[in-house]
XYZ file of C-alpha atoms in Angstrom:
69
model
C 77.833 258.777 20.192
C 79.143 255.257 20.470
C 77.180 253.117 17.954
C 76.519 250.372 20.515
C 75.148 252.873 23.026
C 72.936 254.364 20.317
C 71.615 250.916 19.382
C 70.820 250.189 23.021
C 69.059 253.523 23.540
C 66.912 252.993 20.451
C 66.003 249.507 21.693
C 65.180 250.949 25.115
C 62.849 253.505 23.538
C 61.110 250.781 21.540
C 60.713 248.659 24.681
C 59.266 251.630 26.584
C 56.690 252.261 23.829
C 55.703 248.579 23.763
C 55.490 248.303 27.560
C 53.478 251.531 27.875
C 50.983 250.381 25.256
C 50.483 247.080 27.097
C 49.975 248.651 30.514
C 48.167 251.870 29.662
C 44.645 250.446 30.012
C 45.362 248.931 33.442
C 47.140 251.942 34.944
C 45.028 254.535 36.745
C 45.131 258.111 35.503
C 44.904 260.569 38.408
C 46.415 264.001 37.764
C 44.852 265.467 40.920
C 48.089 265.343 42.920
C 50.265 266.768 40.147
C 51.144 270.435 39.726
C 49.379 272.367 37.004
C 51.305 272.264 33.739
C 53.106 268.996 34.537
C 53.647 266.397 31.826
C 51.889 263.736 33.915
C 49.429 262.952 31.108
C 52.324 261.882 28.883
C 54.088 259.792 31.524
C 51.408 258.486 33.874
C 51.951 254.829 32.944
C 55.643 255.042 33.809
C 54.815 256.753 37.100
C 51.729 254.823 38.204
C 52.041 251.275 36.852
C 51.867 248.620 39.539
C 55.006 247.127 41.044
C 54.969 243.974 38.918
C 54.717 246.031 35.717
C 57.545 248.288 36.832
C 59.686 245.268 37.727
C 59.010 243.888 34.242
C 60.023 247.173 32.628
C 63.247 247.617 34.568
C 64.356 243.998 34.225
C 64.225 244.218 30.445
C 65.555 247.794 30.389
C 68.595 246.680 32.369
C 69.101 243.765 29.979
C 68.847 246.063 26.946
C 71.365 248.464 28.450
C 73.742 245.650 29.399
C 73.445 246.031 33.144
C 71.900 242.685 34.052
C 72.080 241.836 37.710
């Protein structure tokens, strides 16, 4: 793998962990509409965070990956 791409992907993973930790307590957990056996419990913050939090995540993710707009 290209070393620059690897560096960016590691940084993206670190950002995702940081962002999830900050938004976990304010994001509702409701597995009722998910199929049995889904991995919703592991990813509910990414799926259910409010629009402002998601905008924050994707703005920085795009910057990390070098796709600023």
